[in-house]
Tab-separated table of C-alpha atoms in Angstrom:
chain	number	residue	atom	x	y	z
A	1	MET	CA	92.379	87.460	115.126
A	2	SER	CA	95.426	85.711	116.518
A	3	ASP	CA	96.527	84.293	113.158
A	4	ILE	CA	95.986	87.333	110.951
A	5	THR	CA	99.737	87.882	110.534
A	6	ASP	CA	100.051	84.358	109.123
A	7	LEU	CA	98.157	85.515	106.026
A	8	GLY	CA	99.884	86.667	102.869
A	9	VAL	CA	99.132	89.551	100.513
A	10	ALA	CA	96.377	87.808	98.514
A	11	ALA	CA	94.637	86.424	101.608
A	12	LEU	CA	94.693	89.787	103.380
A	13	ARG	CA	93.434	91.653	100.311
A	14	ASP	CA	90.621	89.154	99.740
A	15	GLY	CA	89.719	88.966	103.434
A	16	VAL	CA	89.342	92.729	103.722
A	17	ARG	CA	87.218	92.818	100.564
A	18	ALA	CA	84.987	90.021	101.873
A	19	GLY	CA	84.634	91.611	105.303
A	20	ALA	CA	86.261	88.684	107.120
A	21	PHE	CA	88.256	91.298	109.042
A	22	SER	CA	88.861	95.005	108.783
A	23	ALA	CA	91.927	96.672	107.323
A	24	ARG	CA	92.463	98.305	110.728
A	25	GLU	CA	92.595	94.877	112.397
A	26	VAL	CA	95.246	93.844	109.889
A	27	ALA	CA	97.310	96.985	110.424
A	28	ASP	CA	97.096	96.741	114.221
A	29	ALA	CA	98.163	93.081	114.180
A	30	PHE	CA	101.267	93.730	112.088
A	31	ILE	CA	102.151	96.947	113.951
A	32	ALA	CA	102.114	94.969	117.203
A	33	LYS	CA	104.366	92.283	115.701
A	34	VAL	CA	106.852	94.824	114.383
A	35	SER	CA	107.074	96.579	117.746
A	36	LYS	CA	107.918	93.306	119.516
A	37	ALA	CA	110.612	92.178	117.073
A	38	LYS	CA	113.427	94.617	117.898
A	39	ALA	CA	115.873	91.730	118.307
A	40	LEU	CA	115.835	91.128	114.542
A	41	ASN	CA	116.821	94.764	113.817
A	42	ALA	CA	114.856	94.510	110.573
A	43	PHE	CA	113.157	97.916	110.813
A	44	LEU	CA	115.136	101.161	110.997
A	45	VAL	CA	112.028	103.344	111.251
A	46	GLU	CA	108.526	102.258	112.228
A	47	THR	CA	105.616	104.137	110.630
A	48	PRO	CA	102.425	102.851	112.309
A	49	ASP	CA	100.566	106.075	111.482
A	50	HIS	CA	101.081	105.476	107.756
A	51	ALA	CA	99.745	101.920	107.969
A	52	ILE	CA	96.754	103.023	110.077
A	53	ALA	CA	95.884	105.873	107.699
A	54	ALA	CA	95.844	103.502	104.699
A	55	ALA	CA	93.750	100.989	106.670
A	56	THR	CA	91.287	103.659	107.738
A	57	GLU	CA	90.879	104.752	104.118
A	58	ALA	CA	90.269	101.140	103.029
A	59	ASP	CA	87.662	100.526	105.723
A	60	ALA	CA	85.873	103.782	104.901
A	61	ALA	CA	85.777	102.903	101.200
A	62	ARG	CA	84.324	99.471	101.950
A	63	ALA	CA	81.716	100.932	104.304
A	64	ALA	CA	80.675	103.373	101.578
A	65	GLY	CA	80.315	100.546	99.045
A	66	GLU	CA	83.176	101.831	96.906
A	67	THR	CA	85.483	99.605	94.881
A	68	LEU	CA	88.583	98.915	96.934
A	69	LYS	CA	92.058	99.620	95.603
A	70	PRO	CA	94.173	96.605	94.557
A	71	LEU	CA	96.234	96.563	97.768
A	72	ALA	CA	93.622	97.963	100.168
A	73	GLY	CA	94.180	96.486	103.609
A	74	VAL	CA	97.721	95.261	102.868
A	75	PRO	CA	100.532	96.782	104.985
A	76	ILE	CA	104.069	96.366	103.630
A	77	GLY	CA	107.679	97.058	104.540
A	78	MET	CA	109.811	99.464	102.490
A	79	LYS	CA	113.526	98.899	101.954
A	80	ASP	CA	115.371	101.986	103.141
A	81	LEU	CA	116.773	102.566	99.653
A	82	PHE	CA	113.416	104.056	98.560
A	83	CYS	CA	112.868	107.739	99.263
A	84	THR	CA	109.643	108.235	101.207
A	85	LYS	CA	108.242	111.730	101.693
A	86	GLY	CA	108.550	112.889	105.280
A	87	VAL	CA	110.132	109.616	106.444
A	88	PRO	CA	113.923	109.236	106.829
A	89	ALA	CA	115.825	107.386	104.082
A	90	THR	CA	119.393	106.397	104.946
A	91	ALA	CA	120.315	103.587	102.526
A	92	GLY	CA	121.840	101.979	105.626
A	93	SER	CA	124.590	104.604	105.748
A	94	LEU	CA	125.697	107.189	108.306
A	95	ILE	CA	126.325	109.647	105.501
A	96	LEU	CA	122.550	109.924	105.000
A	97	GLU	CA	121.637	109.892	108.697
A	98	GLY	CA	119.024	112.567	109.288
A	99	PHE	CA	118.063	112.879	105.611
A	100	THR	CA	114.289	113.145	105.230
A	101	PRO	CA	113.187	113.236	101.571
A	102	GLN	CA	110.620	115.812	100.519
A	103	TYR	CA	109.485	113.633	97.632
A	104	GLU	CA	108.247	110.080	97.067
A	105	SER	CA	109.971	107.438	94.958
A	106	THR	CA	107.892	106.269	92.008
A	107	VAL	CA	107.733	102.674	93.272
A	108	SER	CA	106.544	103.615	96.761
A	109	SER	CA	104.131	106.137	95.248
A	110	ASN	CA	102.677	103.412	93.008
A	111	LEU	CA	102.238	101.063	95.971
A	112	PHE	CA	100.567	103.708	98.108
A	113	ALA	CA	98.291	104.696	95.221
A	114	ALA	CA	97.261	101.024	95.053
A	115	GLY	CA	96.176	101.221	98.698
A	116	ALA	CA	99.154	99.722	100.522
A	117	GLY	CA	100.145	101.079	103.917
A	118	MET	CA	103.746	101.282	105.134
A	119	LEU	CA	104.788	99.630	108.394
A	120	GLY	CA	108.259	101.152	108.265
A	121	LYS	CA	111.640	101.400	106.555
A	122	LEU	CA	113.704	98.215	106.434
A	123	ASN	CA	117.380	97.796	107.295
A	124	MET	CA	119.809	96.909	104.508
A	125	ASP	CA	123.452	96.641	103.552
A	126	GLN	CA	124.924	100.105	103.212
A	127	PHE	CA	124.085	101.525	99.763
A	128	ALA	CA	122.998	97.962	98.843
A	129	MET	CA	126.625	96.801	98.957
A	130	GLY	CA	126.717	93.424	100.664
A	131	SER	CA	125.385	89.877	100.738
A	132	SER	CA	124.756	89.411	104.467
A	133	ASN	CA	123.333	92.680	105.852
A	134	GLU	CA	126.499	93.158	107.900
A	135	THR	CA	127.538	96.431	106.244
A	136	SER	CA	124.603	98.493	107.580
A	137	ALA	CA	125.721	101.429	109.708
A	138	PHE	CA	122.771	100.721	111.999
A	139	GLY	CA	123.655	97.185	113.023
A	140	ASN	CA	123.255	93.718	111.546
A	141	VAL	CA	119.870	92.311	110.661
A	142	ILE	CA	119.487	88.928	112.347
A	143	SER	CA	117.783	86.146	110.405
A	144	PRO	CA	114.708	84.760	112.160
A	145	TRP	CA	115.992	81.261	111.321
A	146	ARG	CA	118.161	79.124	113.579
A	147	ARG	CA	120.028	75.925	112.764
A	148	SER	CA	118.115	72.855	113.889
A	149	ASP	CA	121.299	71.051	114.954
A	150	GLY	CA	121.473	73.087	118.150
A	151	GLY	CA	123.638	75.913	116.894
A	152	ASN	CA	122.355	79.266	118.098
A	153	ALA	CA	124.800	81.441	116.161
A	154	PRO	CA	122.969	84.426	114.643
A	155	LEU	CA	122.549	83.828	110.915
A	156	ALA	CA	122.759	86.220	107.974
A	157	PRO	CA	119.402	87.032	106.340
A	158	GLY	CA	121.174	87.620	103.031
A	159	GLY	CA	121.771	90.980	101.448
A	160	SER	CA	121.428	93.653	100.557
A	161	SER	CA	117.660	93.356	101.157
A	162	GLY	CA	118.204	91.577	104.478
A	163	GLY	CA	115.705	93.622	106.462
A	164	SER	CA	113.065	92.856	103.831
A	165	SER	CA	113.746	89.113	103.828
A	166	ALA	CA	113.866	88.860	107.617
A	167	ALA	CA	110.649	90.860	108.076
A	168	VAL	CA	108.653	88.812	105.553
A	169	SER	CA	109.993	85.493	106.842
A	170	ALA	CA	109.257	86.429	110.469
A	171	ARG	CA	105.684	87.476	109.530
A	172	LEU	CA	106.335	91.110	110.492
A	173	CYS	CA	104.852	92.114	107.123
A	174	PRO	CA	103.174	90.119	104.339
A	175	GLY	CA	105.381	91.629	101.646
A	176	ALA	CA	108.210	94.104	101.183
A	177	THR	CA	110.100	95.990	98.515
A	178	GLY	CA	113.646	95.053	97.658
A	179	THR	CA	116.220	96.072	95.094
A	180	ASP	CA	118.448	93.745	93.118
A	181	THR	CA	121.752	94.849	91.576
A	182	GLY	CA	123.538	91.493	91.507
A	183	GLY	CA	121.188	89.251	93.506
A	184	SER	CA	120.015	91.390	96.420
A	185	ILE	CA	116.377	90.242	96.188
A	186	ARG	CA	116.956	86.617	95.218
A	187	GLN	CA	119.783	85.607	97.561
A	188	PRO	CA	118.134	86.926	100.766
A	189	ALA	CA	114.849	85.339	99.674
A	190	ALA	CA	116.651	81.993	99.369
A	191	PHE	CA	118.326	82.412	102.775
A	192	THR	CA	115.025	83.038	104.585
A	193	GLY	CA	112.611	80.699	102.808
A	194	ILE	CA	110.540	83.286	100.928
A	195	SER	CA	110.040	84.295	97.273
A	196	GLY	CA	111.456	87.294	95.454
A	197	ILE	CA	111.585	88.429	91.841
A	198	LYS	CA	113.927	90.781	90.014
A	199	PRO	CA	111.972	91.958	86.970
A	200	THR	CA	113.426	92.915	83.600
A	201	TYR	CA	115.652	95.985	83.875
A	202	GLY	CA	113.393	98.992	83.321
A	203	ARG	CA	110.108	97.376	84.470
A	204	CYS	CA	110.171	99.371	87.727
A	205	SER	CA	111.224	102.999	87.900
A	206	ARG	CA	114.511	103.832	89.607
A	207	TRP	CA	113.398	107.405	90.304
A	208	GLY	CA	113.681	108.121	94.009
A	209	VAL	CA	115.725	104.969	94.657
A	210	VAL	CA	119.163	105.739	96.104
A	211	ALA	CA	121.552	104.690	93.346
A	212	PHE	CA	124.264	102.033	93.606
A	213	ALA	CA	124.959	100.920	90.014
A	214	SER	CA	122.524	102.616	87.665
A	215	SER	CA	122.732	100.139	84.782
A	216	LEU	CA	122.012	97.208	87.118
A	217	ASP	CA	119.724	98.412	89.941
A	218	GLN	CA	116.142	97.172	89.715
A	219	ALA	CA	113.334	97.174	92.262
A	220	GLY	CA	111.173	94.135	92.913
A	221	PRO	CA	108.899	92.529	95.506
A	222	MET	CA	109.622	89.993	98.233
A	223	ALA	CA	106.764	87.964	99.696
A	224	ARG	CA	105.885	84.502	100.963
A	225	ASP	CA	104.769	83.007	97.666
A	226	VAL	CA	104.634	83.495	93.919
A	227	ARG	CA	101.086	84.887	93.781
A	228	ASP	CA	101.896	87.557	96.360
A	229	CYS	CA	104.985	88.593	94.379
A	230	ALA	CA	102.869	88.860	91.201
A	231	ILE	CA	100.329	91.090	92.993
A	232	LEU	CA	103.000	93.414	94.389
A	233	LEU	CA	104.957	93.585	91.125
A	234	GLU	CA	101.816	94.656	89.240
A	235	ALA	CA	101.457	97.578	91.621
A	236	MET	CA	105.157	98.531	91.567
A	237	ALA	CA	105.828	98.385	87.822
A	238	GLY	CA	105.034	100.868	85.088
A	239	PHE	CA	106.510	103.499	82.817
A	240	ASP	CA	107.930	106.601	84.470
A	241	PRO	CA	108.968	109.610	82.370
A	242	LYS	CA	111.268	110.683	85.228
A	243	ASP	CA	113.457	107.596	84.629
A	244	ALA	CA	115.134	107.469	81.219
A	245	THR	CA	115.692	103.702	81.566
A	246	SER	CA	112.022	102.991	82.343
A	247	LEU	CA	110.265	100.836	79.747
A	248	GLU	CA	107.266	102.468	78.080
A	249	LEU	CA	105.134	99.335	78.078
A	250	PRO	CA	101.800	98.400	79.649
A	251	VAL	CA	101.980	96.413	82.886
A	252	PRO	CA	100.739	92.846	82.298
A	253	GLN	CA	98.166	91.248	84.595
A	254	TRP	CA	100.655	88.835	86.096
A	255	GLU	CA	98.391	87.496	88.840
A	256	ALA	CA	95.559	86.701	86.425
A	257	GLY	CA	98.027	85.012	84.066
A	258	LEU	CA	99.452	82.569	86.631
A	259	ASN	CA	99.496	79.006	85.282
A	260	SER	CA	101.718	76.247	86.649
A	261	SER	CA	101.483	73.932	83.629
A	262	MET	CA	104.844	73.538	81.925
A	263	VAL	CA	103.500	71.412	79.062
A	264	GLY	CA	105.291	72.406	75.865
A	265	LYS	CA	107.956	74.374	77.740
A	266	ARG	CA	111.670	73.648	77.633
A	267	ILE	CA	113.813	74.217	80.702
A	268	GLY	CA	117.508	74.847	80.158
A	269	ILE	CA	120.124	73.627	82.627
A	270	PRO	CA	123.320	75.679	82.157
A	271	LYS	CA	126.260	73.317	82.499
A	272	GLU	CA	128.598	76.131	83.581
A	273	TYR	CA	126.556	76.651	86.770
A	274	ARG	CA	127.856	73.355	88.161
A	275	VAL	CA	130.649	75.179	89.953
A	276	ASP	CA	133.611	73.574	91.695
A	277	ASN	CA	133.001	72.396	95.252
A	278	MET	CA	129.237	72.829	94.991
A	279	PRO	CA	127.683	71.372	98.170
A	280	ALA	CA	125.935	68.041	97.592
A	281	GLU	CA	122.727	69.452	99.063
A	282	ILE	CA	122.613	72.254	96.480
A	283	ASP	CA	123.230	69.789	93.667
A	284	ALA	CA	120.512	67.468	95.017
A	285	LEU	CA	118.031	70.351	95.267
A	286	TRP	CA	118.813	71.356	91.674
A	287	GLN	CA	118.067	67.803	90.522
A	288	GLN	CA	114.872	67.839	92.560
A	289	GLY	CA	113.862	71.055	90.782
A	290	ILE	CA	114.509	69.385	87.422
A	291	ASP	CA	112.268	66.480	88.441
A	292	TRP	CA	109.508	68.842	89.623
A	293	LEU	CA	109.492	70.729	86.313
A	294	LYS	CA	109.444	67.440	84.380
A	295	ASP	CA	106.420	66.475	86.477
A	296	ALA	CA	104.791	69.767	85.460
A	297	GLY	CA	105.206	68.761	81.810
A	298	ALA	CA	108.452	70.481	80.864
A	299	GLU	CA	111.203	69.116	78.647
A	300	ILE	CA	114.700	69.448	80.107
A	301	VAL	CA	117.629	70.456	77.881
A	302	GLU	CA	121.256	71.226	78.646
A	303	VAL	CA	122.453	74.640	77.517
A	304	SER	CA	125.751	76.481	77.603
A	305	LEU	CA	126.534	79.950	78.932
A	306	PRO	CA	130.256	79.892	78.145
A	307	HIS	CA	131.109	83.311	79.578
A	308	THR	CA	129.534	82.634	82.984
A	309	LYS	CA	132.939	82.293	84.660
A	310	TYR	CA	133.686	85.914	83.793
A	311	ALA	CA	130.412	87.275	85.214
A	312	LEU	CA	131.569	87.947	88.780
A	313	PRO	CA	134.847	89.646	87.768
A	314	ALA	CA	132.982	91.793	85.216
A	315	TYR	CA	130.280	92.675	87.750
A	316	TYR	CA	132.813	93.698	90.384
A	317	ILE	CA	134.360	96.113	87.897
A	318	ILE	CA	131.159	97.589	86.440
A	319	ALA	CA	129.172	97.939	89.676
A	320	PRO	CA	131.949	99.652	91.697
A	321	ALA	CA	132.735	101.923	88.741
A	322	GLU	CA	129.133	103.118	88.613
A	323	ALA	CA	129.027	103.354	92.413
A	324	SER	CA	132.120	105.566	92.519
A	325	SER	CA	130.337	107.961	90.178
A	326	ASN	CA	126.958	107.826	91.938
A	327	LEU	CA	128.360	108.231	95.438
A	328	ALA	CA	130.404	111.300	94.544
A	329	ARG	CA	127.287	113.369	95.366
A	330	TYR	CA	127.702	112.659	99.101
A	331	ASP	CA	130.009	115.471	100.080
A	332	GLY	CA	128.482	117.012	103.216
A	333	VAL	CA	127.362	120.164	101.412
A	334	ARG	CA	123.627	119.803	100.748
A	335	TYR	CA	122.221	117.038	102.943
A	336	GLY	CA	123.132	114.234	105.302
A	337	LEU	CA	126.254	114.028	107.426
A	338	ARG	CA	128.760	116.907	107.493
A	339	ASP	CA	132.099	116.504	109.254
A	340	LEU	CA	133.866	119.860	109.365
A	341	PRO	CA	137.125	119.771	111.349
A	342	GLU	CA	138.240	123.099	112.820
A	343	GLY	CA	140.134	125.133	110.285
A	344	ALA	CA	139.261	122.767	107.454
A	345	ASN	CA	138.834	123.892	103.862
A	346	LEU	CA	136.294	122.483	101.389
A	347	GLN	CA	138.455	119.529	100.338
A	348	ASP	CA	139.152	118.678	103.970
A	349	MET	CA	135.410	118.676	104.669
A	350	TYR	CA	134.759	116.344	101.727
A	351	ALA	CA	137.442	113.933	102.960
A	352	ALA	CA	136.359	114.014	106.602
A	353	THR	CA	132.674	113.602	105.762
A	354	ARG	CA	133.265	110.637	103.490
A	355	ALA	CA	135.729	109.021	105.901
A	356	ALA	CA	133.196	109.218	108.725
A	357	GLY	CA	130.063	108.531	106.687
A	358	PHE	CA	130.990	105.631	104.393
A	359	GLY	CA	131.572	102.119	105.759
A	360	ASP	CA	134.525	99.905	104.878
A	361	GLU	CA	132.752	97.958	102.113
A	362	VAL	CA	131.501	101.156	100.476
A	363	LYS	CA	134.987	102.678	100.616
A	364	ARG	CA	136.440	99.486	99.133
A	365	ARG	CA	134.074	99.601	96.174
A	366	ILE	CA	134.536	103.347	95.631
A	367	MET	CA	138.303	102.842	95.483
A	368	ILE	CA	137.979	99.897	93.093
A	369	GLY	CA	135.577	101.893	90.921
A	370	THR	CA	137.750	104.990	90.877
A	371	TYR	CA	140.768	102.878	89.970
A	372	VAL	CA	139.127	101.086	87.026
A	373	LEU	CA	137.807	104.397	85.658
A	374	SER	CA	141.145	106.192	85.911
A	375	ALA	CA	142.856	107.338	82.734
A	376	GLY	CA	145.494	104.625	82.632
A	377	PHE	CA	143.178	101.715	83.386
A	378	TYR	CA	139.775	102.547	81.853
A	379	ASP	CA	140.372	100.555	78.669
A	380	ALA	CA	142.109	97.694	80.459
A	381	TYR	CA	139.336	97.186	83.000
A	382	PHE	CA	136.033	98.995	82.494
A	383	THR	CA	135.971	98.727	78.692
A	384	GLN	CA	136.910	95.041	78.825
A	385	ALA	CA	134.285	94.331	81.510
A	386	SER	CA	131.641	96.053	79.387
A	387	LYS	CA	132.583	93.836	76.422
A	388	VAL	CA	132.317	90.741	78.633
A	389	ARG	CA	128.888	91.932	79.757
A	390	THR	CA	127.800	92.023	76.121
A	391	LEU	CA	129.092	88.489	75.604
A	392	ILE	CA	127.205	87.276	78.693
A	393	ALA	CA	123.978	88.841	77.402
A	394	ARG	CA	124.599	87.182	74.018
A	395	ASP	CA	125.058	83.812	75.756
A	396	PHE	CA	121.561	84.118	77.213
A	397	VAL	CA	120.043	85.034	73.842
A	398	ARG	CA	121.590	81.915	72.287
A	399	ALA	CA	120.560	79.708	75.209
A	400	PHE	CA	116.957	80.881	74.883
A	401	GLU	CA	116.925	79.678	71.278
A	402	ALA	CA	116.928	76.170	72.770
A	403	CYS	CA	114.742	76.713	75.828
A	404	ASP	CA	112.099	78.952	77.419
A	405	TYR	CA	113.552	79.331	80.936
A	406	LEU	CA	116.684	78.425	82.852
A	407	LEU	CA	116.702	76.598	86.183
A	408	THR	CA	119.609	77.072	88.603
A	409	PRO	CA	120.223	77.149	92.342
A	410	THR	CA	119.798	80.649	93.813
A	411	ALA	CA	122.826	80.621	96.105
A	412	PRO	CA	125.789	78.266	96.577
A	413	SER	CA	124.882	77.558	100.217
A	414	ALA	CA	122.272	78.049	102.905
A	415	ALA	CA	122.545	81.011	105.271
A	416	PHE	CA	125.888	81.323	107.043
A	417	ALA	CA	126.562	82.731	110.488
A	418	LEU	CA	127.127	86.447	110.892
A	419	GLY	CA	130.869	87.157	110.934
A	420	GLU	CA	131.676	83.898	109.150
A	421	LYS	CA	132.641	85.547	105.857
A	422	SER	CA	132.900	89.252	106.683
A	423	ALA	CA	136.706	89.128	106.914
A	424	ASP	CA	136.996	87.757	103.370
A	425	PRO	CA	135.342	89.997	100.743
A	426	ILE	CA	135.992	87.476	97.951
A	427	ALA	CA	134.179	84.695	99.828
A	428	MET	CA	131.282	87.091	100.359
A	429	TYR	CA	131.194	88.094	96.680
A	430	LEU	CA	130.939	84.414	95.680
A	431	ASN	CA	127.441	84.327	97.201
A	432	ASP	CA	126.261	86.047	94.018
A	433	VAL	CA	127.765	83.534	91.590
A	434	PHE	CA	124.350	82.272	90.377
A	435	THR	CA	122.516	85.612	90.405
A	436	VAL	CA	124.967	88.067	88.838
A	437	PRO	CA	124.884	86.801	85.211
A	438	SER	CA	121.147	87.502	84.756
A	439	SER	CA	121.618	90.933	86.368
A	440	LEU	CA	124.339	91.826	83.878
A	441	ALA	CA	121.957	90.792	81.073
A	442	GLY	CA	118.994	92.693	82.588
A	443	LEU	CA	116.794	89.572	82.589
A	444	PRO	CA	113.895	88.697	84.903
A	445	ALA	CA	114.812	86.107	87.529
A	446	MET	CA	113.092	84.769	90.625
A	447	SER	CA	113.932	82.669	93.665
A	448	VAL	CA	111.479	80.315	95.375
A	449	PRO	CA	112.150	78.077	98.375
A	450	GLY	CA	112.783	74.469	97.408
A	451	GLY	CA	113.582	72.735	100.675
A	452	LEU	CA	115.783	72.649	103.771
A	453	ASP	CA	119.402	71.644	104.252
A	454	LYS	CA	120.524	69.150	106.917
A	455	ALA	CA	120.626	71.960	109.500
A	456	GLY	CA	117.011	72.869	108.759
A	457	LEU	CA	117.801	76.065	106.829
A	458	PRO	CA	116.034	77.107	103.594
A	459	LEU	CA	117.503	76.565	100.142
A	460	GLY	CA	116.265	78.367	97.030
A	461	LEU	CA	115.800	77.543	93.346
A	462	GLN	CA	116.087	80.223	90.658
A	463	ILE	CA	114.240	80.606	87.371
A	464	ILE	CA	115.707	82.977	84.755
A	465	GLY	CA	113.542	84.086	81.827
A	466	LYS	CA	113.742	86.012	78.596
A	467	ALA	CA	113.546	89.809	78.707
A	468	LEU	CA	109.992	90.982	79.540
A	469	ASP	CA	108.800	87.426	80.268
A	470	GLU	CA	108.026	87.917	83.946
A	471	GLN	CA	104.857	85.895	83.379
A	472	GLY	CA	106.823	82.851	82.294
A	473	VAL	CA	109.211	83.202	85.232
A	474	LEU	CA	106.310	83.468	87.671
A	475	ASN	CA	104.578	80.459	86.109
A	476	ALA	CA	107.666	78.249	86.242
A	477	CYS	CA	108.236	79.284	89.844
A	478	LEU	CA	104.601	78.483	90.624
A	479	ALA	CA	105.158	74.976	89.246
A	480	LEU	CA	108.158	74.587	91.556
A	481	GLU	CA	106.274	76.061	94.509
A	482	GLU	CA	103.326	73.689	94.124
A	483	ARG	CA	105.570	70.642	94.014
A	484	ALA	CA	107.996	71.726	96.719
A	485	GLY	CA	105.127	72.260	99.161
A	486	PHE	CA	107.426	74.423	101.283
A	487	VAL	CA	105.664	75.310	104.546
A	488	ALA	CA	108.642	75.560	106.927
A	489	ARG	CA	108.893	78.762	108.935
A	490	PRO	CA	111.227	79.999	111.629
A	491	GLU	CA	110.213	79.400	115.215
A	492	ALA	CA	109.844	82.705	117.061
A	493	TRP	CA	112.746	83.402	119.428
A	494	TRP	CA	112.722	87.160	119.066
C-alpha cells in the first residue's frame, strides 16, 4: 500500500487487527522510508530486524486467532536516551560511542511487551542538553519542514528530542519515545507540527534512561495526534520497583477516556506568560486557542503564576547541578570512550576522556552545576533555586483552585534556522520559557499543533494540568485538535 506510512498509531493498530494489511507490510513500508531519509539524520541506528520480528509475531498471532497485543503491528522510533538490549545507546554523545547495553529500559520493555517493533534509535541533543538538536556528537537533525517564503535554510527540529520529532513529522515512524526535562518533548513537537505529552513526574519509569537531571527527567510519547499519544502513553507508563521515583498507581485507560467536551471546565490563562517582545503570531494563536476552548464549552479565567519569571534561572541552576552529579560516572574506566594519553595517570585519563567525549554544551552545564554545588556557593545558588522551585509549584496549586487546566503557547517562536542561535546559549535557553515551569512542578503538559506562521511553519499550543490528570490534559488538547483541524505536513525533499 503506497499510503500505509500516512497512517498513525491507532489506524495501523486497527488495520492490522481487521486484516486490512499485515503487520509485515507496515514494517516493510516504514523500514523503506527510514532507509531513504538519511538527509534528515534522524536515526543513529536502524533496527529493521527488530521491527520485522515484532511484525512477524503479530501476523502469526492473528493467523492463529489469538488476541493481538495493544501495539501489535505498530513500529516506533526510540530516542537514543533509552537503553535497548543489544542495540547501541549513545545519548548523542561521543563518550558513550560503542556502548551496547545488556539490559532493556523499563519504558522500551513495556512498549515491546505491548507488541511494538523498533525501527531504530533516534538522534538527540547530547545527554538531552539542547533545544535545537545541534549538540549531538553525530550531526544535526534537519527538520523536514522548509519555510514557504522561499528560504531553504535547514531548520531546527527542536530539542532535545529532535530526532523523534523529525521522524514522526516526516512519516518515518507513526510514533516515537521522547524525554522531557524542561520541554524536550513539547518544544520539538511544536516545531514540527506533531503532538507530544510530558506526563506527571513518576508516571513513566526512569530506569534504563540515561540520566540528565533526575528530579526533572520524564519519558513520554510523540505522535501525530492526541489519540496516538494516549495509546503510546498507556503502554509506556506504570509502576517500576527499580525506580524509586516511580508512582505506584494503576495506569488509566487514557484512550478510552478521551472526550473533547469542555463543558463545565475552566481554562486558566496565566498573565505572566505574556512575555516581553512576544511575536504577534504567537499571541494571535494563543487567542485562537482561547476561542476554540470557549467553543468547546469552557469558561476562561485569568490566573497568576507570580514566580514564573524565576523559572528559567532556577531551572538552569537545578538541572546543571544534577547533571554534574549524574555525568561524573563517565570516566573512561568501565564503558564508552577511553582517552589514555601515553604516560598518563588515572586523573589524566579522566580529564582526557571527558575533554574528548563531552561536547561544549555538556561541558558548560557540568561547570555551571559544579560551581553552584561547591561549598562556598551551594546555599547562595542551589538552595535558593530549590526554594524558588517550591514557590513555582505552589503557584500552580493556587492557580488550579480557580481553574482545571492552563492554556499557553508551547514555544515563543516557530522553528529557527540551524546555527541561528547556537552562538548565544541564553537565546537558546529562552526557547523553554513556556515549558520549564510545569517541569519544575512535575505536572503533566502537552503540546498540539495549532496553526502555521506566515512562513508556513507549525506553531504549538500547550495545555498544563494538575498532577496525575493526564486524562484532562489529553481531553483539552483533543478539543484544540478538533477545532484547529491541523493537516499541514512537510513536503518531502529528503
